[in-house]
PDB file of C-alpha atoms and ligand atoms in Angstrom:
ATOM      1  CA  MET A  19     101.266   8.392 -21.610  1.00 84.00           C
ATOM      2  CA  HIS A  20      97.917   7.343 -19.566  1.00 88.00           C
ATOM      3  CA  PRO A  21      96.132  10.741 -17.869  1.00 90.00           C
ATOM      4  CA  ALA A  22      95.965   8.851 -14.730  1.00 90.00           C
ATOM      5  CA  VAL A  23      99.485   8.090 -14.705  1.00 91.00           C
ATOM      6  CA  ALA A  24     100.629  11.619 -15.584  1.00 90.00           C
ATOM      7  CA  SER A  25      98.698  13.123 -13.143  1.00 90.00           C
ATOM      8  CA  TYR A  26      99.767  10.652 -10.376  1.00 90.00           C
ATOM      9  CA  GLN A  27     103.543  11.492 -11.357  1.00 89.00           C
ATOM     10  CA  ARG A  28     102.827  15.290 -11.175  1.00 91.00           C
ATOM     11  CA  ASP A  29     101.608  14.982  -7.680  1.00 91.00           C
ATOM     12  CA  HIS A  30     104.328  12.654  -6.682  1.00 90.00           C
ATOM     13  CA  PRO A  31     107.217  13.684  -9.050  1.00 89.00           C
ATOM     14  CA  ARG A  32     109.743  11.870  -6.565  1.00 88.00           C
ATOM     15  CA  ARG A  33     107.876   8.535  -6.268  1.00 87.00           C
ATOM     16  CA  THR A  34     109.124   5.831  -8.726  1.00 87.00           C
ATOM     17  CA  LEU A  35     106.217   3.824 -10.287  1.00 87.00           C
ATOM     18  CA  LEU A  36     105.320   0.639  -8.896  1.00 91.00           C
ATOM     19  CA  ARG A  37     104.598  -2.352 -11.260  1.00 94.00           C
ATOM     20  CA  PHE A  38     102.526  -5.277 -10.706  1.00 96.00           C
ATOM     21  CA  GLY A  39     102.290  -7.928 -13.611  1.00 96.00           C
ATOM     22  CA  PRO A  40     101.426  -5.646 -16.639  1.00 96.00           C
ATOM     23  CA  TYR A  41      99.874  -2.965 -14.154  1.00 97.00           C
ATOM     24  CA  VAL A  42     101.242   0.286 -13.097  1.00 96.00           C
ATOM     25  CA  LEU A  43      99.876   0.917  -9.522  1.00 97.00           C
ATOM     26  CA  LEU A  44      98.915   4.586  -8.811  1.00 96.00           C
ATOM     27  CA  GLN A  45      97.131   5.722  -5.684  1.00 95.00           C
ATOM     28  CA  THR A  46      95.377   3.916  -2.905  1.00 95.00           C
ATOM     29  CA  LEU A  47      91.592   3.437  -3.356  1.00 94.00           C
ATOM     30  CA  GLY A  48      91.151   1.927   0.219  1.00 91.00           C
ATOM     31  CA  GLU A  49      92.267  -0.378   2.603  1.00 90.00           C
ATOM     32  CA  GLY A  50      91.520  -3.923   3.028  1.00 83.00           C
ATOM     33  CA  GLU A  51      91.777  -6.256   5.874  1.00 83.00           C
ATOM     34  CA  PHE A  52      94.801  -8.007   4.182  1.00 87.00           C
ATOM     35  CA  GLY A  53      96.465  -4.906   2.336  1.00 88.00           C
ATOM     36  CA  LYS A  54      95.589  -1.767   0.139  1.00 94.00           C
ATOM     37  CA  VAL A  55      93.413  -1.547  -2.596  1.00 96.00           C
ATOM     38  CA  LYS A  56      95.195   0.320  -5.408  1.00 97.00           C
ATOM     39  CA  LEU A  57      94.191   2.003  -9.063  1.00 97.00           C
ATOM     40  CA  GLY A  58      96.001   0.178 -11.507  1.00 97.00           C
ATOM     41  CA  VAL A  59      96.741   0.961 -15.103  1.00 97.00           C
ATOM     42  CA  HIS A  60      97.538  -1.667 -18.186  1.00 96.00           C
ATOM     43  CA  THR A  61     100.904  -0.606 -19.506  1.00 93.00           C
ATOM     44  CA  ASP A  62     100.023  -1.513 -23.086  1.00 93.00           C
ATOM     45  CA  TYR A  63      96.051  -0.884 -22.977  1.00 92.00           C
ATOM     46  CA  GLY A  64      95.593   1.912 -20.055  1.00 93.00           C
ATOM     47  CA  GLU A  65      92.731   0.290 -18.922  1.00 95.00           C
ATOM     48  CA  GLU A  66      92.074   1.189 -15.334  1.00 97.00           C
ATOM     49  CA  VAL A  67      91.514  -1.618 -12.927  1.00 98.00           C
ATOM     50  CA  ALA A  68      91.564  -1.813  -9.269  1.00 97.00           C
ATOM     51  CA  VAL A  69      93.923  -3.835  -7.990  1.00 97.00           C
ATOM     52  CA  LYS A  70      93.144  -5.486  -3.988  1.00 96.00           C
ATOM     53  CA  LEU A  71      96.725  -6.369  -2.780  1.00 96.00           C
ATOM     54  CA  ILE A  72      96.816  -9.142  -0.365  1.00 95.00           C
ATOM     55  CA  LYS A  73     100.138  -9.863   1.703  1.00 93.00           C
ATOM     56  CA  ARG A  74     100.751 -13.233   1.724  1.00 93.00           C
ATOM     57  CA  GLY A  75     102.589 -12.555   5.268  1.00 92.00           C
ATOM     58  CA  ASN A  76      98.879 -11.581   6.340  1.00 90.00           C
ATOM     59  CA  LEU A  77      97.615 -14.958   5.298  1.00 90.00           C
ATOM     60  CA  ASP A  78      99.103 -16.533   8.327  1.00 89.00           C
ATOM     61  CA  THR A  79      96.125 -18.420   9.542  1.00 89.00           C
ATOM     62  CA  GLU A  80      93.689 -21.607   7.861  1.00 88.00           C
ATOM     63  CA  LEU A  81      90.648 -19.025   8.324  1.00 85.00           C
ATOM     64  CA  ARG A  82      92.207 -15.888   6.791  1.00 88.00           C
ATOM     65  CA  MET A  83      93.580 -17.883   4.212  1.00 90.00           C
ATOM     66  CA  SER A  84      90.061 -19.317   3.200  1.00 89.00           C
ATOM     67  CA  LYS A  85      88.351 -15.996   3.374  1.00 89.00           C
ATOM     68  CA  VAL A  86      90.451 -15.081   0.146  1.00 93.00           C
ATOM     69  CA  THR A  87      90.170 -18.495  -1.478  1.00 92.00           C
ATOM     70  CA  ARG A  88      86.657 -17.877  -0.886  1.00 91.00           C
ATOM     71  CA  GLU A  89      86.561 -14.248  -2.087  1.00 94.00           C
ATOM     72  CA  ILE A  90      88.421 -15.132  -5.372  1.00 96.00           C
ATOM     73  CA  ASN A  91      85.802 -18.558  -6.118  1.00 95.00           C
ATOM     74  CA  VAL A  92      82.845 -16.870  -5.587  1.00 95.00           C
ATOM     75  CA  LEU A  93      84.241 -13.805  -8.005  1.00 97.00           C
ATOM     76  CA  LYS A  94      85.253 -16.460 -10.893  1.00 96.00           C
ATOM     77  CA  ASP A  95      81.616 -17.570 -10.562  1.00 95.00           C
ATOM     78  CA  VAL A  96      79.627 -14.652 -11.215  1.00 97.00           C
ATOM     79  CA  LYS A  97      78.699 -12.004 -13.907  1.00 97.00           C
ATOM     80  CA  HIS A  98      76.009  -9.245 -13.254  1.00 98.00           C
ATOM     81  CA  PRO A  99      76.327  -5.597 -14.349  1.00 98.00           C
ATOM     82  CA  ASN A 100      75.858  -4.592 -10.140  1.00 98.00           C
ATOM     83  CA  ILE A 101      78.580  -7.034  -9.225  1.00 98.00           C
ATOM     84  CA  VAL A 102      82.251  -6.189  -9.553  1.00 98.00           C
ATOM     85  CA  ARG A 103      83.954  -8.115 -12.324  1.00 98.00           C
ATOM     86  CA  LEU A 104      86.986 -10.251 -11.849  1.00 98.00           C
ATOM     87  CA  PHE A 105      89.471  -9.786 -14.474  1.00 97.00           C
ATOM     88  CA  ASP A 106      92.472 -11.823 -13.342  1.00 97.00           C
ATOM     89  CA  VAL A 107      94.374 -12.856 -10.196  1.00 98.00           C
ATOM     90  CA  ILE A 108      98.143 -12.464 -10.161  1.00 97.00           C
ATOM     91  CA  GLU A 109     100.654 -13.885  -7.830  1.00 96.00           C
ATOM     92  CA  THR A 110     103.955 -12.854  -6.764  1.00 95.00           C
ATOM     93  CA  ASP A 111     106.206 -13.808  -4.255  1.00 94.00           C
ATOM     94  CA  LYS A 112     105.073 -10.895  -1.673  1.00 94.00           C
ATOM     95  CA  TYR A 113     101.411 -10.637  -2.844  1.00 95.00           C
ATOM     96  CA  ILE A 114      98.084 -12.025  -4.180  1.00 96.00           C
ATOM     97  CA  GLY A 115      96.493  -9.169  -6.637  1.00 97.00           C
ATOM     98  CA  ILE A 116      93.007  -9.596  -7.236  1.00 97.00           C
ATOM     99  CA  ILE A 117      92.532  -7.595 -10.384  1.00 98.00           C
ATOM    100  CA  LEU A 118      88.842  -6.203 -10.286  1.00 98.00           C
ATOM    101  CA  GLU A 119      86.664  -3.763 -12.572  1.00 97.00           C
ATOM    102  CA  PHE A 120      87.513  -0.272 -11.354  1.00 97.00           C
ATOM    103  CA  ALA A 121      84.429   1.259  -9.668  1.00 96.00           C
ATOM    104  CA  ASN A 122      85.452   4.861  -9.917  1.00 93.00           C
ATOM    105  CA  GLY A 123      82.304   6.678  -8.519  1.00 94.00           C
ATOM    106  CA  GLY A 124      83.549   5.972  -5.004  1.00 91.00           C
ATOM    107  CA  GLU A 125      81.816   4.140  -2.000  1.00 92.00           C
ATOM    108  CA  LEU A 126      77.825   4.715  -1.937  1.00 94.00           C
ATOM    109  CA  PHE A 127      78.512   5.837   1.642  1.00 92.00           C
ATOM    110  CA  ASP A 128      80.437   8.976   0.432  1.00 94.00           C
ATOM    111  CA  HIS A 129      77.580   9.514  -1.784  1.00 94.00           C
ATOM    112  CA  ILE A 130      74.938   9.575   0.866  1.00 95.00           C
ATOM    113  CA  LEU A 131      76.864  11.697   3.378  1.00 93.00           C
ATOM    114  CA  ALA A 132      77.566  14.018   0.626  1.00 95.00           C
ATOM    115  CA  HIS A 133      73.774  14.681   0.043  1.00 95.00           C
ATOM    116  CA  ARG A 134      73.083  13.972   3.561  1.00 96.00           C
ATOM    117  CA  TYR A 135      70.478  11.501   2.758  1.00 97.00           C
ATOM    118  CA  LEU A 136      69.119  10.429  -0.946  1.00 97.00           C
ATOM    119  CA  LYS A 137      65.566  11.384  -2.525  1.00 96.00           C
ATOM    120  CA  GLU A 138      63.336   8.753  -2.844  1.00 96.00           C
ATOM    121  CA  ASP A 139      63.655   8.553  -6.472  1.00 94.00           C
ATOM    122  CA  ALA A 140      67.553   8.148  -6.405  1.00 95.00           C
ATOM    123  CA  ALA A 141      67.373   5.834  -3.454  1.00 97.00           C
ATOM    124  CA  SER A 142      64.776   3.455  -5.446  1.00 96.00           C
ATOM    125  CA  LYS A 143      67.258   3.432  -8.590  1.00 96.00           C
ATOM    126  CA  LEU A 144      70.085   2.346  -6.649  1.00 97.00           C
ATOM    127  CA  PHE A 145      68.261   0.250  -4.073  1.00 98.00           C
ATOM    128  CA  ALA A 146      66.849  -1.646  -7.162  1.00 97.00           C
ATOM    129  CA  GLN A 147      70.187  -2.413  -8.665  1.00 97.00           C
ATOM    130  CA  LEU A 148      71.330  -3.636  -5.381  1.00 98.00           C
ATOM    131  CA  ILE A 149      68.148  -5.907  -5.220  1.00 97.00           C
ATOM    132  CA  SER A 150      68.718  -7.022  -8.997  1.00 97.00           C
ATOM    133  CA  GLY A 151      72.719  -7.971  -7.797  1.00 98.00           C
ATOM    134  CA  VAL A 152      71.579  -9.864  -4.772  1.00 97.00           C
ATOM    135  CA  HIS A 153      68.972 -11.835  -6.551  1.00 96.00           C
ATOM    136  CA  TYR A 154      71.656 -13.019  -9.139  1.00 97.00           C
ATOM    137  CA  LEU A 155      73.698 -14.244  -6.109  1.00 95.00           C
ATOM    138  CA  HIS A 156      71.018 -15.817  -4.302  1.00 93.00           C
ATOM    139  CA  SER A 157      69.631 -17.555  -7.661  1.00 93.00           C
ATOM    140  CA  LYS A 158      73.217 -18.883  -7.926  1.00 92.00           C
ATOM    141  CA  ASN A 159      73.197 -20.193  -4.355  1.00 90.00           C
ATOM    142  CA  ILE A 160      75.473 -17.479  -3.137  1.00 92.00           C
ATOM    143  CA  VAL A 161      74.828 -15.519  -0.029  1.00 91.00           C
ATOM    144  CA  HIS A 162      77.069 -12.394   0.356  1.00 93.00           C
ATOM    145  CA  ARG A 163      76.705 -11.927   4.147  1.00 89.00           C
ATOM    146  CA  ASP A 164      78.496  -8.531   4.665  1.00 90.00           C
ATOM    147  CA  LEU A 165      76.115  -6.176   2.696  1.00 95.00           C
ATOM    148  CA  LYS A 166      77.076  -2.675   4.312  1.00 94.00           C
ATOM    149  CA  LEU A 167      77.230   0.570   2.686  1.00 93.00           C
ATOM    150  CA  GLU A 168      81.093   0.448   2.598  1.00 90.00           C
ATOM    151  CA  ASN A 169      80.984  -2.514   0.442  1.00 93.00           C
ATOM    152  CA  LEU A 170      78.625  -0.884  -2.170  1.00 97.00           C
ATOM    153  CA  LEU A 171      80.493   1.114  -4.611  1.00 97.00           C
ATOM    154  CA  LEU A 172      79.470   3.363  -7.667  1.00 97.00           C
ATOM    155  CA  ASP A 173      80.725   3.033 -11.334  1.00 96.00           C
ATOM    156  CA  LYS A 174      81.053   5.947 -13.867  1.00 93.00           C
ATOM    157  CA  GLY A 175      77.488   5.715 -14.694  1.00 94.00           C
ATOM    158  CA  ARG A 176      76.537   6.030 -10.918  1.00 95.00           C
ATOM    159  CA  ASN A 177      75.725   2.481 -10.902  1.00 97.00           C
ATOM    160  CA  VAL A 178      75.726   0.106  -7.847  1.00 98.00           C
ATOM    161  CA  ILE A 179      78.594  -2.355  -7.766  1.00 98.00           C
ATOM    162  CA  ILE A 180      78.462  -4.704  -5.236  1.00 98.00           C
ATOM    163  CA  THR A 181      82.178  -5.776  -3.808  1.00 96.00           C
ATOM    164  CA  ASP A 182      83.986  -7.595  -1.085  1.00 93.00           C
ATOM    165  CA  PHE A 183      83.112 -11.433  -1.032  1.00 92.00           C
ATOM    166  CA  GLY A 184      85.199 -12.033   1.592  1.00 87.00           C
ATOM    167  CA  PHE A 185      82.419 -13.541   3.762  1.00 85.00           C
ATOM    168  CA  ALA A 186      80.254 -14.873   1.072  1.00 85.00           C
ATOM    169  CA  ASN A 187      79.394 -18.437   0.872  1.00 81.00           C
ATOM    170  CA  THR A 188      77.566 -20.926  -1.131  1.00 78.00           C
ATOM    171  CA  PHE A 189      74.517 -23.511  -0.321  1.00 70.00           C
ATOM    172  CA  GLU A 190      73.597 -26.538  -2.258  1.00 59.00           C
ATOM    173  CA  THR A 191      70.112 -26.332  -2.587  1.00 55.00           C
ATOM    174  CA  PRO A 192      67.575 -23.618  -1.475  1.00 52.00           C
ATOM    175  CA  GLN A 193      66.506 -25.706   1.182  1.00 51.00           C
ATOM    176  CA  ASP A 194      69.985 -26.159   2.475  1.00 54.00           C
ATOM    177  CA  ASP A 195      70.631 -22.770   2.719  1.00 59.00           C
ATOM    178  CA  LEU A 196      71.347 -22.603   6.426  1.00 58.00           C
ATOM    179  CA  MET A 197      74.180 -21.277   7.732  1.00 60.00           C
ATOM    180  CA  THR A 198      76.858 -21.374  10.763  1.00 57.00           C
ATOM    181  CA  THR A 199      79.618 -19.183  10.521  1.00 57.00           C
ATOM    182  CA  SER A 200      78.890 -15.841  12.126  1.00 53.00           C
ATOM    183  CA  CYS A 201      80.075 -12.829   9.686  1.00 58.00           C
ATOM    184  CA  GLY A 202      79.657  -9.401   8.822  1.00 63.00           C
ATOM    185  CA  SER A 203      79.407  -5.971  10.670  1.00 71.00           C
ATOM    186  CA  PRO A 204      77.024  -5.641  13.758  1.00 70.00           C
ATOM    187  CA  CYS A 205      75.259  -2.725  12.456  1.00 77.00           C
ATOM    188  CA  TYR A 206      74.117  -4.450   9.278  1.00 82.00           C
ATOM    189  CA  ALA A 207      73.825  -7.895  10.778  1.00 79.00           C
ATOM    190  CA  ALA A 208      70.495  -9.363  11.340  1.00 83.00           C
ATOM    191  CA  PRO A 209      69.596 -10.588  14.926  1.00 79.00           C
ATOM    192  CA  GLU A 210      69.240 -14.164  14.251  1.00 74.00           C
ATOM    193  CA  LEU A 211      72.814 -14.404  13.583  1.00 69.00           C
ATOM    194  CA  VAL A 212      73.488 -14.598  17.449  1.00 57.00           C
ATOM    195  CA  ILE A 213      70.558 -16.921  18.145  1.00 53.00           C
ATOM    196  CA  THR A 214      71.523 -20.016  20.252  1.00 42.00           C
ATOM    197  CA  ASP A 215      72.169 -22.591  17.723  1.00 52.00           C
ATOM    198  CA  GLY A 216      73.916 -20.467  15.366  1.00 55.00           C
ATOM    199  CA  THR A 217      72.144 -21.745  12.407  1.00 61.00           C
ATOM    200  CA  TYR A 218      70.252 -19.074  10.124  1.00 66.00           C
ATOM    201  CA  VAL A 219      68.955 -18.521   6.671  1.00 73.00           C
ATOM    202  CA  GLY A 220      71.762 -16.971   4.885  1.00 80.00           C
ATOM    203  CA  THR A 221      69.283 -15.189   2.266  1.00 88.00           C
ATOM    204  CA  ALA A 222      67.259 -14.145   4.717  1.00 91.00           C
ATOM    205  CA  VAL A 223      70.189 -12.139   6.438  1.00 90.00           C
ATOM    206  CA  ASP A 224      71.235 -10.588   3.029  1.00 94.00           C
ATOM    207  CA  ILE A 225      67.491  -9.058   3.081  1.00 96.00           C
ATOM    208  CA  TRP A 226      67.770  -7.658   6.377  1.00 95.00           C
ATOM    209  CA  SER A 227      71.111  -6.303   5.820  1.00 95.00           C
ATOM    210  CA  CYS A 228      69.491  -4.911   2.500  1.00 97.00           C
ATOM    211  CA  GLY A 229      66.904  -3.079   4.772  1.00 97.00           C
ATOM    212  CA  VAL A 230      69.443  -1.512   6.806  1.00 95.00           C
ATOM    213  CA  ILE A 231      71.282  -0.210   3.953  1.00 97.00           C
ATOM    214  CA  LEU A 232      67.748   1.127   2.224  1.00 98.00           C
ATOM    215  CA  TYR A 233      66.768   2.981   5.974  1.00 97.00           C
ATOM    216  CA  ALA A 234      70.730   4.309   5.732  1.00 96.00           C
ATOM    217  CA  MET A 235      70.367   5.819   2.080  1.00 97.00           C
ATOM    218  CA  LEU A 236      66.675   7.370   3.157  1.00 97.00           C
ATOM    219  CA  SER A 237      67.508   9.085   6.591  1.00 96.00           C
ATOM    220  CA  GLY A 238      71.492   9.437   6.171  1.00 95.00           C
ATOM    221  CA  TYR A 239      72.180   7.159   9.438  1.00 92.00           C
ATOM    222  CA  LEU A 240      72.030   3.535  10.565  1.00 90.00           C
ATOM    223  CA  PRO A 241      68.785   2.301  12.148  1.00 90.00           C
ATOM    224  CA  PHE A 242      69.762   0.510  14.660  1.00 82.00           C
ATOM    225  CA  ASP A 243      72.946   2.657  15.781  1.00 71.00           C
ATOM    226  CA  ASP A 244      72.010   4.824  18.690  1.00 63.00           C
ATOM    227  CA  ASP A 245      71.799   2.635  22.034  1.00 63.00           C
ATOM    228  CA  PRO A 246      73.451   4.622  24.626  1.00 65.00           C
ATOM    229  CA  ALA A 247      74.360   1.416  26.600  1.00 67.00           C
ATOM    230  CA  ASN A 248      76.130   0.019  23.581  1.00 65.00           C
ATOM    231  CA  PRO A 249      77.538   3.356  21.861  1.00 65.00           C
ATOM    232  CA  ASP A 250      79.724   1.572  19.023  1.00 63.00           C
ATOM    233  CA  GLY A 251      77.361  -1.332  18.490  1.00 61.00           C
ATOM    234  CA  ASP A 252      79.911  -3.764  18.843  1.00 64.00           C
ATOM    235  CA  ASN A 253      78.374  -6.028  21.503  1.00 68.00           C
ATOM    236  CA  ILE A 254      76.434  -7.964  19.213  1.00 69.00           C
ATOM    237  CA  ASN A 255      74.093  -9.321  22.247  1.00 73.00           C
ATOM    238  CA  LEU A 256      73.356  -5.921  23.249  1.00 75.00           C
ATOM    239  CA  LEU A 257      72.520  -4.816  19.859  1.00 75.00           C
ATOM    240  CA  TYR A 258      70.429  -7.985  19.338  1.00 77.00           C
ATOM    241  CA  LYS A 259      68.380  -7.185  22.636  1.00 79.00           C
ATOM    242  CA  TYR A 260      68.161  -3.471  21.156  1.00 80.00           C
ATOM    243  CA  ILE A 261      66.601  -4.573  18.049  1.00 82.00           C
ATOM    244  CA  LEU A 262      64.114  -6.847  19.238  1.00 82.00           C
ATOM    245  CA  ASN A 263      63.111  -3.970  21.916  1.00 82.00           C
ATOM    246  CA  THR A 264      63.265  -0.583  19.654  1.00 82.00           C
ATOM    247  CA  THR A 265      60.278   0.169  17.256  1.00 87.00           C
ATOM    248  CA  LEU A 266      62.059   1.532  14.151  1.00 91.00           C
ATOM    249  CA  GLN A 267      61.411   5.363  14.248  1.00 92.00           C
ATOM    250  CA  PHE A 268      61.434   6.956  10.538  1.00 95.00           C
ATOM    251  CA  PRO A 269      62.506  10.563   9.908  1.00 96.00           C
ATOM    252  CA  SER A 270      59.137  12.141   9.020  1.00 96.00           C
ATOM    253  CA  HIS A 271      60.407  12.870   5.102  1.00 97.00           C
ATOM    254  CA  ILE A 272      60.361   9.007   4.227  1.00 97.00           C
ATOM    255  CA  SER A 273      57.224   8.037   2.344  1.00 96.00           C
ATOM    256  CA  ASP A 274      54.614   5.961   3.381  1.00 96.00           C
ATOM    257  CA  SER A 275      55.725   3.349   1.015  1.00 96.00           C
ATOM    258  CA  ALA A 276      59.165   3.347   1.618  1.00 97.00           C
ATOM    259  CA  GLN A 277      58.387   2.830   5.548  1.00 97.00           C
ATOM    260  CA  ASP A 278      56.030  -0.141   4.553  1.00 97.00           C
ATOM    261  CA  LEU A 279      58.876  -1.623   2.713  1.00 98.00           C
ATOM    262  CA  LEU A 280      61.311  -1.001   5.320  1.00 98.00           C
ATOM    263  CA  LEU A 281      58.907  -2.703   7.993  1.00 97.00           C
ATOM    264  CA  ARG A 282      58.947  -5.724   5.981  1.00 97.00           C
ATOM    265  CA  MET A 283      62.419  -6.111   5.562  1.00 97.00           C
ATOM    266  CA  LEU A 284      63.607  -5.168   9.116  1.00 96.00           C
ATOM    267  CA  VAL A 285      61.749  -7.912  10.829  1.00 94.00           C
ATOM    268  CA  PRO A 286      63.494  -9.709  13.313  1.00 90.00           C
ATOM    269  CA  GLU A 287      61.945 -12.803  13.065  1.00 89.00           C
ATOM    270  CA  PRO A 288      63.527 -14.349   9.986  1.00 89.00           C
ATOM    271  CA  THR A 289      60.459 -16.416   8.777  1.00 90.00           C
ATOM    272  CA  GLU A 290      58.411 -13.564   8.981  1.00 93.00           C
ATOM    273  CA  ARG A 291      60.677 -10.952   7.150  1.00 95.00           C
ATOM    274  CA  ALA A 292      59.990 -10.138   3.344  1.00 96.00           C
ATOM    275  CA  THR A 293      61.628 -12.356   0.704  1.00 95.00           C
ATOM    276  CA  LEU A 294      63.712 -11.148  -2.440  1.00 95.00           C
ATOM    277  CA  ARG A 295      60.477 -11.969  -4.423  1.00 94.00           C
ATOM    278  CA  GLU A 296      58.338  -9.838  -2.295  1.00 96.00           C
ATOM    279  CA  VAL A 297      60.930  -7.219  -2.112  1.00 97.00           C
ATOM    280  CA  MET A 298      60.988  -6.975  -5.858  1.00 96.00           C
ATOM    281  CA  ALA A 299      57.147  -6.673  -6.206  1.00 95.00           C
ATOM    282  CA  HIS A 300      56.765  -3.856  -3.527  1.00 97.00           C
ATOM    283  CA  PRO A 301      55.237  -0.857  -4.958  1.00 96.00           C
ATOM    284  CA  TRP A 302      57.924   1.507  -4.026  1.00 97.00           C
ATOM    285  CA  LEU A 303      60.058  -0.368  -6.525  1.00 94.00           C
ATOM    286  CA  ALA A 304      57.882  -0.513  -9.204  1.00 85.00           C
ATOM    287  CA  ALA A 305      59.300   1.926 -11.342  1.00 70.00           C
ATOM    288  CA  HIS A 306      62.566   0.165 -11.543  1.00 64.00           C
ATOM    289  CA  SER A 307      62.010  -3.261 -11.058  1.00 56.00           C
TER     290      SER A 307
HETATM  291  P1  ATP B 422      86.851  -4.432   4.983  1.00 89.23           P
HETATM  292  O1  ATP B 422      87.251  -6.091   5.392  1.00 89.23           O
HETATM  293  O2  ATP B 422      87.554  -3.534   5.423  1.00 89.23           O
HETATM  294  O3  ATP B 422      85.565  -4.337   4.106  1.00 89.23           O
HETATM  295  P2  ATP B 422      88.407  -5.935   2.756  1.00 89.23           P
HETATM  296  O4  ATP B 422      89.779  -6.324   2.841  1.00 89.23           O
HETATM  297  O5  ATP B 422      87.197  -6.645   2.203  1.00 89.23           O
HETATM  298  O6  ATP B 422      88.152  -4.792   3.580  1.00 89.23           O
HETATM  299  P3  ATP B 422      87.266  -4.487   0.069  1.00 89.23           P
HETATM  300  O7  ATP B 422      86.191  -3.823   1.138  1.00 89.23           O
HETATM  301  O8  ATP B 422      87.062  -5.137  -0.943  1.00 89.23           O
HETATM  302  O9  ATP B 422      88.402  -4.946   1.338  1.00 89.23           O
HETATM  303  O10 ATP B 422      88.349  -3.063  -0.011  1.00 89.23           O
HETATM  304  C1  ATP B 422      88.456  -2.070   0.849  1.00 89.23           C
HETATM  305  C2  ATP B 422      87.849  -1.031   0.041  1.00 89.23           C
HETATM  306  O11 ATP B 422      88.701  -0.337  -1.145  1.00 89.23           O
HETATM  307  C3  ATP B 422      86.728  -0.329  -0.524  1.00 89.23           C
HETATM  308  O12 ATP B 422      86.221  -0.040   0.788  1.00 89.23           O
HETATM  309  C4  ATP B 422      86.614   0.619  -1.546  1.00 89.23           C
HETATM  310  O13 ATP B 422      86.767   1.848  -0.884  1.00 89.23           O
HETATM  311  C5  ATP B 422      88.145   0.367  -2.216  1.00 89.23           C
HETATM  312  N1  ATP B 422      87.704  -0.686  -3.162  1.00 89.23           N
HETATM  313  C6  ATP B 422      87.659  -1.889  -3.151  1.00 89.23           C
HETATM  314  N2  ATP B 422      87.449  -2.447  -4.470  1.00 89.23           N
HETATM  315  C7  ATP B 422      87.366  -1.704  -5.372  1.00 89.23           C
HETATM  316  C8  ATP B 422      87.180  -1.250  -6.434  1.00 89.23           C
HETATM  317  N3  ATP B 422      86.773  -2.508  -7.413  1.00 89.23           N
HETATM  318  N4  ATP B 422      87.065  -0.154  -7.178  1.00 89.23           N
HETATM  319  C9  ATP B 422      87.231   0.917  -6.394  1.00 89.23           C
HETATM  320  N5  ATP B 422      87.294   0.890  -5.197  1.00 89.23           N
HETATM  321  C10 ATP B 422      87.652  -0.140  -4.390  1.00 89.23           C
HETATM  322 MG1   MG B 423      85.195  -3.789   2.519  1.00 89.23          MG
END
């Protein structure tokens, strides 16, 4: 018997094992918007996978349906060491199961919290992997639009795995990279996501989010998360005003070079924000690019 199955049965002796296609479903890895994500073990090969279960009953609107289809279509189109691999999609009467590479190092979020914040050499290795994955996506005309710590997982070699393509979108040509759907999590969202005409450059939005992620890696907290007038950061208009009126502060242990990179990425005006090419060429990343 596979060790993961054996230990699950030891922990839950009275539970019958659930099967899903050729997989046995074990413990819950996380909660998704449409259902749970569970560890799966292939009954013949013992391969461990993550099974993102989507309850068909939760796909009650066109929008929610399209979110899932979009996620599956984007995943089918990508292959990169820092992007979660799609192995299969299994449909049953009640569920759509997205069978994914199992990222067994957990969420980057927890990894950072466990260390309070990351040392710069560790952070620059992980950040270079994130940028490599995002660069690959953009080169395929895909923007992620929901980059945040909770959507970055670690594999067993402690490498970054980008997941959760529910907000991802494609654009036809680089010139055509203007988007209109608003998306993502407020604390990671670029300020132009709320500009009046509602169009924005998708690639620049991902770069903003990467800047927020880098700030969080190096400090252990989010850069624009402490507005007393907007404690949960969930009023996006207030958050936008706060970002425009706040000069970015850094904990003193962050190096000048890292601060310089952050100040190039967290630029509210998207046309003045660093491009991915500039980020990759920045000296702070020199050791890893
Ligand atoms: P949300 O909208 O809340 O972000 P979601 O429906 O988009 O959720 P995911 O973010 O893809 O769902 O997955 C939810 C959680 O399940 C993740 O935060 C993570 O903890 C876990 N998880 C997802 N995919 C994997 C994977 N491939 N390997 C390990 N854990 C995973
Ligand atoms: Mg998620």
